[in-house]
Short mmCIF file of C-alpha atoms in Angstrom, two decimals:
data_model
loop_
_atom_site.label_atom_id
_atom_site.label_comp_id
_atom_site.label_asym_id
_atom_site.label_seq_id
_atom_site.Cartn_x
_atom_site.Cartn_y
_atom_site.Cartn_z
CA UNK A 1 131.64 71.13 131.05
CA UNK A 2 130.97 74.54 129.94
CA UNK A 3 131.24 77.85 132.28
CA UNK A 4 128.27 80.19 131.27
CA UNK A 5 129.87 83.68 130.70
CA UNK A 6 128.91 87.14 130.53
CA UNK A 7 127.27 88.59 127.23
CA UNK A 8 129.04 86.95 124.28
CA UNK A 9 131.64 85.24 126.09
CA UNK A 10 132.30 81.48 127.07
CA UNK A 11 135.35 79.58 128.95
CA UNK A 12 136.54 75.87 128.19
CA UNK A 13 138.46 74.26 130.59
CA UNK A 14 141.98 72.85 130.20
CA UNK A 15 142.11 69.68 128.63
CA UNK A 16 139.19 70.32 126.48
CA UNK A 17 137.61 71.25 123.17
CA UNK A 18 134.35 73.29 123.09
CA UNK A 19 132.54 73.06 119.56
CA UNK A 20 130.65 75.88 118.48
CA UNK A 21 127.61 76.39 116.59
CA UNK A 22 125.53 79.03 114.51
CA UNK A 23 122.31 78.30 114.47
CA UNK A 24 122.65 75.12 114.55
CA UNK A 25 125.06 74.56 112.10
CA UNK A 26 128.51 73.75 112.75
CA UNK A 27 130.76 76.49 113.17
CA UNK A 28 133.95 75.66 114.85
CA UNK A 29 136.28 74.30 117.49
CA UNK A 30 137.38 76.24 120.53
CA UNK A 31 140.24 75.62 122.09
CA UNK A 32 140.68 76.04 126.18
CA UNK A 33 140.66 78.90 127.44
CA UNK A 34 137.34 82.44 126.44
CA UNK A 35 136.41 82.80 123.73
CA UNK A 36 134.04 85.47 122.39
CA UNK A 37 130.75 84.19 120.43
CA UNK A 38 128.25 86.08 119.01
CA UNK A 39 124.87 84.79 121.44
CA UNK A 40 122.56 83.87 121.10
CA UNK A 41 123.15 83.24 117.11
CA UNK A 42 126.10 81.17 117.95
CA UNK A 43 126.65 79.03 120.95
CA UNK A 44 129.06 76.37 122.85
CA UNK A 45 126.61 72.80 122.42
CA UNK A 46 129.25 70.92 123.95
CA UNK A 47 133.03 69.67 124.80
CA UNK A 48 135.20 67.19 124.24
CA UNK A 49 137.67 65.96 127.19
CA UNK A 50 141.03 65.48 126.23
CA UNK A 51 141.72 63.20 128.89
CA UNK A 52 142.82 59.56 128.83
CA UNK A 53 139.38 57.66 129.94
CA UNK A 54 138.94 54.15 130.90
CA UNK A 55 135.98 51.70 130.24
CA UNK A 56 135.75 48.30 131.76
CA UNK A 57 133.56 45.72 129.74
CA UNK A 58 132.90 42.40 131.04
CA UNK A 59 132.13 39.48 128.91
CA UNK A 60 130.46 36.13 129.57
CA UNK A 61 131.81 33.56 127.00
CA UNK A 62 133.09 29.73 126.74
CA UNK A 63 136.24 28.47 125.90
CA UNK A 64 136.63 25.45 123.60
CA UNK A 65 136.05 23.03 126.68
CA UNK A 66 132.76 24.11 127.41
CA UNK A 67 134.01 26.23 130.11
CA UNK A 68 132.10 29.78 131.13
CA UNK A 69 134.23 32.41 132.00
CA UNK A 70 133.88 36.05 132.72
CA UNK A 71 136.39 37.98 131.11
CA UNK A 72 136.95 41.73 132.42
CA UNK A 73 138.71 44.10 129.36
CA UNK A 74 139.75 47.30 130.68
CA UNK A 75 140.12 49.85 127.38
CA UNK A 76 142.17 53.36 127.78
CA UNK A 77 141.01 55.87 124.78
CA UNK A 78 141.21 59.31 124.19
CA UNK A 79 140.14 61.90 121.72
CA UNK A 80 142.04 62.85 118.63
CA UNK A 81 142.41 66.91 118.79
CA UNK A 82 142.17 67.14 114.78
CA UNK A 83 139.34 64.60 114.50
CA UNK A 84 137.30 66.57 117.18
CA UNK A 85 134.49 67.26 115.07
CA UNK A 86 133.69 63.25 114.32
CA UNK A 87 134.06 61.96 117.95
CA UNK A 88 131.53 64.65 118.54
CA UNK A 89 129.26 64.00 115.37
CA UNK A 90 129.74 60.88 113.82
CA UNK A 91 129.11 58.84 117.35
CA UNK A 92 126.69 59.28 119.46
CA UNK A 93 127.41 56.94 121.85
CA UNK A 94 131.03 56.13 121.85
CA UNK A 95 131.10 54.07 125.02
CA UNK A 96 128.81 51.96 123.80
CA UNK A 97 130.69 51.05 120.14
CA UNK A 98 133.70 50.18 122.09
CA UNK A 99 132.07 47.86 124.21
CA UNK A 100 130.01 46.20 121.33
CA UNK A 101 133.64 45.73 119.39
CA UNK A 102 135.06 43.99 122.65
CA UNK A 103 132.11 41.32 122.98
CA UNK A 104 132.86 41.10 119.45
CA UNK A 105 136.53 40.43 119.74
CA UNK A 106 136.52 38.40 123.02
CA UNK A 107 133.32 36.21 121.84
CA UNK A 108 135.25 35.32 118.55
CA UNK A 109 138.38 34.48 120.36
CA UNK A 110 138.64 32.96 123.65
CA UNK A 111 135.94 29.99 122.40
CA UNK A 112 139.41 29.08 120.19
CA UNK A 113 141.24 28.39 123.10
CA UNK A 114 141.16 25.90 126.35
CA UNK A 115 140.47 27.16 129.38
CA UNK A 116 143.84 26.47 130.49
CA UNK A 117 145.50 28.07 127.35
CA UNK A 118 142.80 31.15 127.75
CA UNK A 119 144.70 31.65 131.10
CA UNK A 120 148.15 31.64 129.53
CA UNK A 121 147.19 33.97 125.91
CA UNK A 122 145.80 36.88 128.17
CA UNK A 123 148.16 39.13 126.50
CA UNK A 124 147.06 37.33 123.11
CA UNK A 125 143.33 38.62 123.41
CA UNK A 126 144.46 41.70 124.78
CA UNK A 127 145.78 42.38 121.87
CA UNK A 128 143.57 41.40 119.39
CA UNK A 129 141.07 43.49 121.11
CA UNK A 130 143.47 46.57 120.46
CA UNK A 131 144.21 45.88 116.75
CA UNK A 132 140.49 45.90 116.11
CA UNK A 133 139.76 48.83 117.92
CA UNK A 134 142.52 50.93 116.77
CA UNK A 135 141.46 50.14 113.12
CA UNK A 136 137.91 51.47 113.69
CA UNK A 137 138.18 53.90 116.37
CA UNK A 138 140.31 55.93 114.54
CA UNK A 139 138.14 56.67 111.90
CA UNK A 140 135.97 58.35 114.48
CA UNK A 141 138.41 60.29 116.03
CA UNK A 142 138.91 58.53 118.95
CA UNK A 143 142.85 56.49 119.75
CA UNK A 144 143.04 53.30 121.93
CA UNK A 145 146.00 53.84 124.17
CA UNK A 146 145.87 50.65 125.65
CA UNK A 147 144.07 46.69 126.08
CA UNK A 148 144.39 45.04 129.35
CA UNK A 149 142.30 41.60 130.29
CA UNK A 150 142.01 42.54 133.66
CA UNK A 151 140.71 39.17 134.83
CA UNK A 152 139.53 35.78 133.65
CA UNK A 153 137.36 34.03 136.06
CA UNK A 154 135.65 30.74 135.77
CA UNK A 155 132.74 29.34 137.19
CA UNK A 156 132.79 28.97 141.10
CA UNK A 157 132.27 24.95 140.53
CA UNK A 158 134.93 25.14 138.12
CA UNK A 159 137.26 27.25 140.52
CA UNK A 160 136.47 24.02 143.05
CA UNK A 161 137.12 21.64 140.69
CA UNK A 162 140.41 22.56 139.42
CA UNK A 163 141.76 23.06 143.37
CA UNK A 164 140.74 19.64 144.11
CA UNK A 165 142.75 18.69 141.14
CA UNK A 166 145.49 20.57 142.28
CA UNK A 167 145.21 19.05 145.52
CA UNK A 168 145.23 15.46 144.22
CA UNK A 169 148.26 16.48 142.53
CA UNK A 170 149.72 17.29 145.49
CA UNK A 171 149.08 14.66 147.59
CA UNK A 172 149.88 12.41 145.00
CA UNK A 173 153.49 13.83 144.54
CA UNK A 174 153.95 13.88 148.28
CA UNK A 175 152.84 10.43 148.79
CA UNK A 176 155.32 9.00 146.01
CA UNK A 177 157.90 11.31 147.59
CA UNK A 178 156.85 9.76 151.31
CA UNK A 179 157.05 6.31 149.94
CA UNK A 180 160.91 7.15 148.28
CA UNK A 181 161.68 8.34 151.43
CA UNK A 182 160.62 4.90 153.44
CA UNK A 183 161.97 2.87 151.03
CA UNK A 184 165.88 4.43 151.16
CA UNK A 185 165.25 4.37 155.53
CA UNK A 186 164.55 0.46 154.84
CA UNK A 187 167.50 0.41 152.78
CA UNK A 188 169.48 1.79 155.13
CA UNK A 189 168.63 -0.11 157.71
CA UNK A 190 168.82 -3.52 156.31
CA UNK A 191 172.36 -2.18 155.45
CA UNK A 192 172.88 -1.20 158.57
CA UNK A 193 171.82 -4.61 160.65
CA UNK A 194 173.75 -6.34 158.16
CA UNK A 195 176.89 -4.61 158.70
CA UNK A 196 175.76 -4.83 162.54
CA UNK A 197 175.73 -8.57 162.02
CA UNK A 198 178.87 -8.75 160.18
CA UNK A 199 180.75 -6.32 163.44
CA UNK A 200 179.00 -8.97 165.62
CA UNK A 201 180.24 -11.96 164.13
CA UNK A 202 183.94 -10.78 163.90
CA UNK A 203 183.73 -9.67 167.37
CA UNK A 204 182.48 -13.17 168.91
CA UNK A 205 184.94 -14.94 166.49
CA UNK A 206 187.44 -12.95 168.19
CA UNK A 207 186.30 -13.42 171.61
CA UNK A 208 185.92 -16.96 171.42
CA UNK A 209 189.91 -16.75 169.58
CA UNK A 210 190.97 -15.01 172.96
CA UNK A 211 189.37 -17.49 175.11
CA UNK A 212 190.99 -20.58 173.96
CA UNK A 213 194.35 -18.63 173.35
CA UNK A 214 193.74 -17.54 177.47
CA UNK A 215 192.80 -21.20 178.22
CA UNK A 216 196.06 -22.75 176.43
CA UNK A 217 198.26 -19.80 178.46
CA UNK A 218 196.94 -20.53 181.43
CA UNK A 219 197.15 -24.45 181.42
CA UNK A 220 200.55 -24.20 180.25
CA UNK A 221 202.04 -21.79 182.90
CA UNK A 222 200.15 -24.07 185.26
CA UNK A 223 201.37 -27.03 184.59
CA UNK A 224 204.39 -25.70 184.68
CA UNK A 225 204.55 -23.87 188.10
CA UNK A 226 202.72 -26.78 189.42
CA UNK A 227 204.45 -30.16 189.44
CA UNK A 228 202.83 -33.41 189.23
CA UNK A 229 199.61 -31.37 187.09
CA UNK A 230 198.78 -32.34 184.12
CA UNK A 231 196.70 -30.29 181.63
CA UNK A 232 193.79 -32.49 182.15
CA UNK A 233 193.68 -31.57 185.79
CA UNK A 234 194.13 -27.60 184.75
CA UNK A 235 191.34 -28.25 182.49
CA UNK A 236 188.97 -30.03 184.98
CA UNK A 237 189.27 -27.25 187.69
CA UNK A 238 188.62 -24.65 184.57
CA UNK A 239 185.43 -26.41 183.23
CA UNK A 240 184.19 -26.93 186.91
CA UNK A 241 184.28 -23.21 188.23
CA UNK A 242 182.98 -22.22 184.35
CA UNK A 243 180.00 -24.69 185.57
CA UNK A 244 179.19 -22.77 188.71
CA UNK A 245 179.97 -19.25 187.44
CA UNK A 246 176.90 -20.88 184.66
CA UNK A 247 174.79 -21.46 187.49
CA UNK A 248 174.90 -19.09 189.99
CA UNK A 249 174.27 -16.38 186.81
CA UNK A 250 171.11 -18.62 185.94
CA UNK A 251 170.09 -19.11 189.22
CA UNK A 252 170.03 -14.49 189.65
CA UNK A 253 167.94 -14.70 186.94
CA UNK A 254 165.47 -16.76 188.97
CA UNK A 255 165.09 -19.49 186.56
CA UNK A 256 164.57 -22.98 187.61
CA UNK A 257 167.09 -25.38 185.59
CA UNK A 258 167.54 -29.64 185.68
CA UNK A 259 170.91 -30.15 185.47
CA UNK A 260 173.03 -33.60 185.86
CA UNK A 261 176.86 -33.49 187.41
CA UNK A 262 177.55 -36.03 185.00
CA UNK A 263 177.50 -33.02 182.14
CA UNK A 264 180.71 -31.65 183.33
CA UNK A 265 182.68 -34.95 182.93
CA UNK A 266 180.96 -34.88 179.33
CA UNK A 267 182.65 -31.26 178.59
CA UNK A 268 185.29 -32.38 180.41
CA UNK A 269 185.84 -35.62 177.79
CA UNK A 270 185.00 -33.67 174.52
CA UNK A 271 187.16 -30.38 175.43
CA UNK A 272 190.55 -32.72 175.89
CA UNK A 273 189.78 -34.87 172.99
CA UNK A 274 189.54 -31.17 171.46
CA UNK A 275 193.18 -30.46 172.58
CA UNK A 276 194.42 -33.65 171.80
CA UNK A 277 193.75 -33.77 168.48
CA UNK A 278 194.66 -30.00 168.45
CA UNK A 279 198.20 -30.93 169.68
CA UNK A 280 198.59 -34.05 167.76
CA UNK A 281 197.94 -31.70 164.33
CA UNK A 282 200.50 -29.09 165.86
CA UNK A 283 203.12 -32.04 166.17
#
């Protein structure tokens, strides 16, 4: 912008470059600062900022899959000091040739590329859209400081699309990882009852052991305290109260049972013929 001054002077800001004409014919640059002009023969038409300036561009294009994206460029320029005069003359609209060289550049690039792989070479079109501008941009005096792809955005459908896809993923993963996970507890605790099973057996094996260990102690201190006994008798008494211990426990459990008396004399048979032929192998 250009402060109107008094007479035959005029004042350019900092940060600027005024260019000065003589009826109508190029005269000069003025730097920042005022400057004394003969007016109205010569004149201040106009300034340049020297000021780093941004322009966004967005660009509808496809990738290679037939996706649509929108793809937001963000461009820093500024003008060159000593190429003042041909930012000023040679373009007349310079926002406008930037953003015609970035449709150019993104158009011819990202269709080349996946949608996914368009996500992951960001920095790849970024930078192709600075090596083109920087060649022809400088020729009109203007320098690209900088190319950032400020965002890539598909479709909204598309957007929904690849999240359900995701998703699947997901729950895919965490239903193998669910099933792992059952399959080692089943593991586990087949090994575990079987080792339970094992502990059980060895522990009636050796509760039955102690039993008929008890059984032979106790008939042979009896018969031997008692005179006239013999182990038969020990083992009569032994399998009778072992009888009624059975059925006074079945009869609290309020269960209704046939039983004959002649039973006992049956255990009573098959558990001497079971120490007899125990003692005749010991002898």
């Amino acid at each position: 912008m250009v402060d109107n001054g008094c007479c035959c002077c005029r004042c350019v800001r900092t940060q600027q470059i005024g260019v000065v004409e003589t009826l109508g014919q190029f005269t000069k640059l003025i730097a920042p600062g005022c400057t004394c002009i003969f007016w109205p023969i010569a004149n201040v038409v106009g300034t340049l900022s020297l000021r780093i300036q941004q322009l966004d561009v967005y660009c509808e294009t496809k990738t290679k899959d037939n996706v649509f994206v929108q793809v937001a460029v963000a461009v820093q320029y500024r003008v060159i000091s000593e190429k003042a005069y041909d930012a000023y003359y040679r373009l007349s609209d310079p926002r406008e040739q930037v953003r015609s060289y970035v449709f150019d550049v993104v158009r011819s690039t990202v269709p080349r590329m996946e949608l996914d792989e368009a996500f992951a070479s960001k920095e790849d079109i970024a930078n192709s859209v600075m090596e083109q501008l920087t060649t022809v941009m400088s020729d009109y005096g203007y320098e690209i400081m900088e190319s950032l792809v400020t965002d890539l955005s598909p479709d909204a459908r598309v957007k929904a699309s690849m999240n359900e896809i995701n998703a699947s993923r997901r729950l895919k993963e965490a239903a193998q990882h669910k099933a792992e996970a059952d399959k080692v507890k089943q593991i586990k605790a087949a090994e575990a009852e079987a080792e339970s099973k094992y502990l059980s057996g060895l522990g009636v094996a050796r509760q039955r052991k102690a039993i008929v260990n008890g059984l032979q102690d106790s008939v042979g201190a009896f018969s031997e305290e008692v005179e006239g006994a013999s182990p038969k008798d020990v083992m009569d008494i032994l399998l009778l109260s072992q009888y009624f211990d059975t059925l006074s426990a079945v009869g609290a459990n309020s269960l209704i049972l046939e039983h004959d008396p002649a039973v006992v004399a049956k255990l009573q048979d098959q558990v001497g013929k079971s120490f007899s032929n125990k003692n005749f192998k010991a002898k």
